[in-house]
Each structure stands twice: as C-alpha cells, then as structure tokens.
C-alpha cells in the first residue's frame, strides 16, 4: 500500500500564500502522476493541479497563474504553492497518486483544510 499524508493547511487571509505538502510512504519515482484535488462543502471534488513523472503539469483554470505544483523525489514529497488566495479557494485539499504499474490505481490522503477568510 501507499500512504499519503498532507500538511500545511490552515487559515489565511485573502491575498495571502500557503504551501501544502504531500509526503508519500515510498518513492514517488514510479508513480505516474500526483496531484492535488479539493472539495468545498456542497461541491464535487475537483482537480486543482497535477504533475506527471516526466514533470508535465496541469492546472485548473481557476488557479492557473496563482498555484504551482512541484515535487521533490528525494524527499518523496509533492508540494502545492498557493499564492493570491481567494475565499473561493476554501476547501479540503487532498493529495492524490495515480499508479499505472502493475495495475491502474489511485491513492488518496486524508486531506488538509484550507480556509481563506478575513
């Protein structure tokens, strides 16, 4: 099994910044893609940002230009740098890992709360 543990969430004012971390229990070298999803109350879980093994990134239109996803393979950790935060960014943020070998499978962390409010 693969365990994912998120950290870095909290309360921040609009316009502020926050950095989320996702620590994996094993090497992320063989993980095809990792990403961040978020879910606000009453809404569906949505993709925020993703990064592939090859380094390609993808962002939701609502966060592009404000958020940056990165990874540190040596630390088995993926990060989400969030800048210019808005109240609309308030949600529980979940780390996701997508593995394709030996069989396609998704792993999820427990989530970390991000609240943007003045």
Coordinates of N, CA and C in Angstrom, one line a residue:
X1 N 0.8 -1.2 0.0 CA 0.0 0.0 0.0 C 0.9 1.3 0.0
X2 N 0.3 2.3 -0.4 CA 0.9 3.6 -0.5 C 0.1 4.6 0.4
X3 N 0.8 5.2 1.4 CA 0.2 6.2 2.2 C 0.6 7.6 1.9
X4 N -0.4 8.5 1.9 CA -0.1 9.9 1.6 C -0.6 10.7 2.7
X5 N 0.3 11.6 3.2 CA 0.0 12.5 4.3 C 0.1 13.9 3.9
X6 N -1.0 14.7 4.0 CA -0.9 16.1 3.7 C -0.6 16.9 4.9
X7 N 0.0 18.1 4.7 CA 0.2 19.0 5.7 C 0.3 20.4 5.1
X8 N 0.2 21.4 6.0 CA 0.4 22.8 5.6 C -0.9 23.6 5.5
X9 N -2.0 23.0 5.7 CA -3.3 23.7 5.6 C -3.4 24.6 6.8
X10 N -4.4 25.5 6.7 CA -4.7 26.4 7.8 C -5.5 27.6 7.4
X11 N -5.5 28.6 8.2 CA -6.3 29.8 8.0 C -5.4 30.9 7.4
X12 N -5.8 31.5 6.3 CA -5.0 32.6 5.7 C -6.0 33.6 5.2
X13 N -5.5 34.9 5.2 CA -6.3 36.0 4.7 C -6.3 36.0 3.2
X14 N -7.3 36.6 2.6 CA -7.3 36.8 1.1 C -6.1 37.5 0.6
X15 N -5.5 37.0 -0.4 CA -4.3 37.6 -1.0 C -3.0 37.0 -0.4
X16 N -3.2 36.2 0.6 CA -2.1 35.5 1.2 C -1.6 34.3 0.5
X17 N -0.6 33.6 1.1 CA 0.0 32.4 0.5 C 0.1 31.3 1.5
X18 N 0.1 30.1 0.9 CA 0.1 28.9 1.7 C 0.8 27.8 0.9
X19 N 1.6 27.0 1.5 CA 2.3 25.9 0.9 C 1.8 24.5 1.5
X20 N 1.2 23.7 0.6 CA 0.8 22.4 1.1 C 1.9 21.4 0.7
X21 N 2.0 20.3 1.6 CA 3.0 19.3 1.3 C 2.2 17.9 1.3
X22 N 2.7 17.0 0.5 CA 2.1 15.7 0.5 C 3.3 14.7 0.5
X23 N 3.4 14.0 1.7 CA 4.5 13.1 1.9 C 4.1 11.7 1.6
X24 N 4.7 11.0 0.7 CA 4.4 9.6 0.4 C 5.3 8.6 1.2
X25 N 4.7 7.5 1.4 CA 5.4 6.5 2.3 C 6.5 5.7 1.5
X26 N 6.5 5.9 0.3 CA 7.6 5.2 -0.5 C 8.0 6.2 -1.7
X27 N 9.0 5.7 -2.4 CA 9.5 6.5 -3.5 C 8.4 6.9 -4.5
X28 N 8.4 8.1 -5.0 CA 7.4 8.6 -5.9 C 7.9 8.5 -7.3
X29 N 9.1 7.9 -7.5 CA 9.7 7.8 -8.8 C 8.9 7.0 -9.8
X30 N 8.3 6.0 -9.3 CA 7.5 5.1 -10.2 C 6.0 5.5 -10.3
X31 N 5.6 6.5 -9.6 CA 4.2 7.0 -9.6 C 4.0 7.8 -10.9
X32 N 3.1 7.4 -11.7 CA 2.9 8.1 -13.0 C 2.5 9.5 -12.8
X33 N 1.6 9.8 -11.9 CA 1.2 11.2 -11.7 C 0.8 11.4 -10.3
X34 N 1.0 12.6 -9.8 CA 0.5 13.0 -8.5 C -0.2 14.4 -8.6
X35 N -1.2 14.6 -7.8 CA -1.9 15.8 -7.9 C -2.6 16.2 -6.6
X36 N -3.2 17.4 -6.7 CA -4.0 18.0 -5.6 C -5.4 18.2 -6.1
X37 N -6.3 17.7 -5.3 CA -7.8 17.9 -5.5 C -8.3 18.7 -4.3
X38 N -9.4 19.3 -4.5 CA -10.1 20.0 -3.4 C -11.6 19.8 -3.5
X39 N -12.2 19.9 -2.3 CA -13.6 19.7 -2.2 C -14.2 20.7 -1.2
X40 N -15.0 21.6 -1.6 CA -15.7 22.6 -0.8 C -17.1 22.0 -0.4
X41 N -17.6 22.4 0.7 CA -18.9 21.9 1.2 C -20.0 22.1 0.1
X42 N -20.7 21.0 -0.2 CA -21.8 21.0 -1.1 C -21.3 20.9 -2.6
X43 N -20.0 20.8 -2.8 CA -19.5 20.7 -4.2 C -18.7 19.4 -4.4
X44 N -18.6 19.1 -5.7 CA -17.8 17.9 -6.0 C -16.3 18.1 -5.9
X45 N -15.6 17.0 -5.7 CA -14.2 17.1 -5.6 C -13.7 17.4 -7.0
X46 N -12.7 18.4 -7.1 CA -12.2 18.8 -8.4 C -10.7 18.8 -8.4
X47 N -10.1 18.6 -9.6 CA -8.7 18.6 -9.7 C -8.2 20.1 -9.7
X48 N -7.2 20.3 -8.9 CA -6.6 21.6 -8.8 C -5.3 21.7 -9.6
X49 N -4.4 20.7 -9.4 CA -3.1 20.7 -10.1 C -2.6 19.2 -10.1
X50 N -1.9 18.9 -11.2 CA -1.3 17.6 -11.3 C 0.1 17.7 -11.9
X51 N 1.0 16.7 -11.6 CA 2.3 16.7 -12.1 C 2.6 15.2 -12.4
X52 N 3.2 15.0 -13.6 CA 3.5 13.6 -14.1 C 4.9 13.3 -13.7
X53 N 5.2 12.0 -13.9 CA 6.5 11.5 -13.6 C 7.6 12.3 -14.4
X54 N 7.2 12.6 -15.7 CA 8.1 13.4 -16.6 C 8.1 14.8 -16.3
X55 N 7.4 15.3 -15.3 CA 7.4 16.7 -15.0 C 6.4 17.6 -15.6
X56 N 5.5 17.1 -16.4 CA 4.5 17.9 -17.0 C 3.5 18.3 -16.0
X57 N 2.9 19.5 -16.1 CA 2.0 20.0 -15.1 C 0.7 20.4 -15.8
X58 N -0.4 20.3 -15.0 CA -1.7 20.7 -15.4 C -2.5 21.4 -14.3
X59 N -3.2 22.5 -14.6 CA -3.8 23.3 -13.6 C -5.3 23.5 -14.0
X60 N -6.1 23.6 -13.0 CA -7.5 24.1 -13.2 C -7.4 25.5 -13.6
X61 N -8.3 25.9 -14.4 CA -8.3 27.3 -14.9 C -8.5 28.3 -13.8
X62 N -9.2 27.9 -12.7 CA -9.4 28.9 -11.6 C -8.2 29.2 -10.8
X63 N -7.1 28.3 -10.9 CA -5.9 28.5 -10.1 C -4.7 28.8 -10.9
X64 N -4.8 28.6 -12.2 CA -3.6 28.8 -13.1 C -3.1 30.2 -13.0
X65 N -1.8 30.3 -12.8 CA -1.1 31.6 -12.6 C -1.0 31.9 -11.1
X66 N -1.7 31.3 -10.2 CA -1.6 31.5 -8.8 C -1.0 30.4 -8.0
X67 N -1.3 29.2 -8.5 CA -0.8 28.0 -7.8 C 0.3 27.3 -8.6
X68 N 1.2 26.7 -7.9 CA 2.3 26.0 -8.6 C 2.5 24.6 -7.9
X69 N 2.5 23.6 -8.7 CA 2.7 22.2 -8.2 C 4.2 21.8 -8.5
X70 N 4.8 21.2 -7.5 CA 6.2 20.7 -7.7 C 6.4 19.5 -6.9
X71 N 7.5 18.8 -7.2 CA 7.9 17.6 -6.5 C 9.3 17.5 -6.1
X72 N 9.6 16.8 -5.1 CA 11.0 16.5 -4.7 C 11.1 15.0 -4.5
X73 N 11.6 14.4 -5.5 CA 11.7 12.9 -5.5 C 12.6 12.4 -4.4
X74 N 13.6 13.1 -4.0 CA 14.5 12.7 -2.9 C 13.8 12.7 -1.6
X75 N 12.8 13.5 -1.4 CA 12.0 13.6 -0.2 C 10.7 12.9 -0.3
X76 N 10.4 12.3 -1.4 CA 9.1 11.6 -1.7 C 7.9 12.5 -1.4
X77 N 8.0 13.8 -1.8 CA 7.1 14.8 -1.4 C 6.7 15.6 -2.6
X78 N 5.4 15.9 -2.7 CA 4.8 16.8 -3.7 C 4.3 18.1 -3.0
X79 N 4.5 19.2 -3.6 CA 4.1 20.5 -3.0 C 3.1 21.2 -3.8
X80 N 2.3 22.0 -3.2 CA 1.4 23.0 -3.9 C 1.6 24.3 -3.3
X81 N 2.2 25.2 -4.0 CA 2.4 26.6 -3.6 C 1.2 27.4 -4.0
X82 N 0.5 28.0 -3.1 CA -0.7 28.7 -3.4 C -0.5 30.2 -3.0
X83 N -0.6 31.0 -4.0 CA -0.4 32.5 -3.9 C -1.7 33.2 -4.3
X84 N -1.8 34.4 -3.8 CA -3.0 35.3 -4.1 C -4.3 34.5 -3.8
X85 N -4.4 34.0 -2.7 CA -5.5 33.1 -2.3 C -6.8 33.9 -2.2
X86 N -7.9 33.3 -2.6 CA -9.2 33.9 -2.6 C -10.1 33.1 -1.7
X87 N -11.2 33.7 -1.3 CA -12.2 33.0 -0.4 C -12.7 31.7 -1.2
X88 N -12.8 31.8 -2.5 CA -13.2 30.7 -3.3 C -12.3 29.5 -3.2
X89 N -11.1 29.7 -2.7 CA -10.1 28.6 -2.6 C -10.4 27.8 -1.4
X90 N -11.3 28.2 -0.5 CA -11.5 27.5 0.7 C -12.1 26.1 0.4
X91 N -11.4 25.1 1.0 CA -11.8 23.7 0.7 C -10.9 22.8 1.5
X92 N -11.3 21.5 1.5 CA -10.4 20.5 2.0 C -9.5 20.0 0.8
X93 N -8.2 20.1 0.9 CA -7.3 19.7 -0.2 C -6.8 18.3 0.0
X94 N -6.9 17.5 -1.0 CA -6.5 16.1 -0.9 C -5.3 15.8 -1.9
X95 N -4.4 15.1 -1.4 CA -3.3 14.6 -2.3 C -3.7 13.3 -3.0
X96 N -3.3 13.2 -4.2 CA -3.7 12.0 -5.0 C -2.4 11.5 -5.7
X97 N -2.3 10.2 -5.8 CA -1.3 9.5 -6.5 C -1.9 8.5 -7.5
X98 N -1.5 8.6 -8.7 CA -2.0 7.7 -9.7 C -0.9 6.7 -10.2
X99 N -1.1 5.4 -10.0 CA -0.1 4.4 -10.3 C -0.7 3.6 -11.5
X100 N 0.1 3.3 -12.5 CA -0.4 2.5 -13.6 C 0.3 1.2 -13.7
X101 N 1.3 0.9 -12.9 CA 2.0 -0.3 -12.9 C 2.0 -0.8 -11.4
X102 N 1.6 -2.1 -11.2 CA 1.3 -3.1 -12.2 C -0.2 -3.0 -12.7
X103 N -1.0 -2.3 -12.0 CA -2.4 -2.1 -12.5 C -2.8 -0.7 -12.1
X104 N -3.6 0.0 -12.9 CA -4.0 1.4 -12.6 C -4.7 1.4 -11.3
X105 N -4.3 2.4 -10.4 CA -4.9 2.5 -9.1 C -4.6 3.9 -8.6
X106 N -5.6 4.4 -7.8 CA -5.5 5.8 -7.2 C -5.4 5.6 -5.7
X107 N -4.5 6.5 -5.1 CA -4.4 6.6 -3.7 C -4.7 8.0 -3.2
X108 N -5.3 8.1 -2.1 CA -5.7 9.4 -1.5 C -5.2 9.6 -0.1
X109 N -4.8 10.9 0.2 CA -4.6 11.3 1.5 C -5.8 11.6 2.3
X110 N -5.7 11.9 3.5 CA -6.9 12.2 4.4 C -7.4 13.7 4.2
X111 N -6.6 14.5 3.6 CA -7.0 15.9 3.4 C -6.5 16.8 4.4
X112 N -6.4 18.1 4.0 CA -6.0 19.2 4.9 C -6.8 20.4 4.6
X113 N -7.3 21.0 5.6 CA -8.3 22.1 5.5 C -7.5 23.4 5.1
X114 N -8.0 24.1 4.1 CA -7.5 25.4 3.8 C -8.7 26.4 3.8
X115 N -8.6 27.4 4.7 CA -9.6 28.4 4.8 C -9.1 29.8 4.5
X116 N -9.7 30.4 3.6 CA -9.3 31.8 3.2 C -10.4 32.7 3.6
X117 N -10.1 33.5 4.6 CA -11.1 34.4 5.2 C -10.4 35.6 5.9
X118 N -11.0 36.8 5.8 CA -10.5 37.9 6.5 C -11.2 38.1 7.9

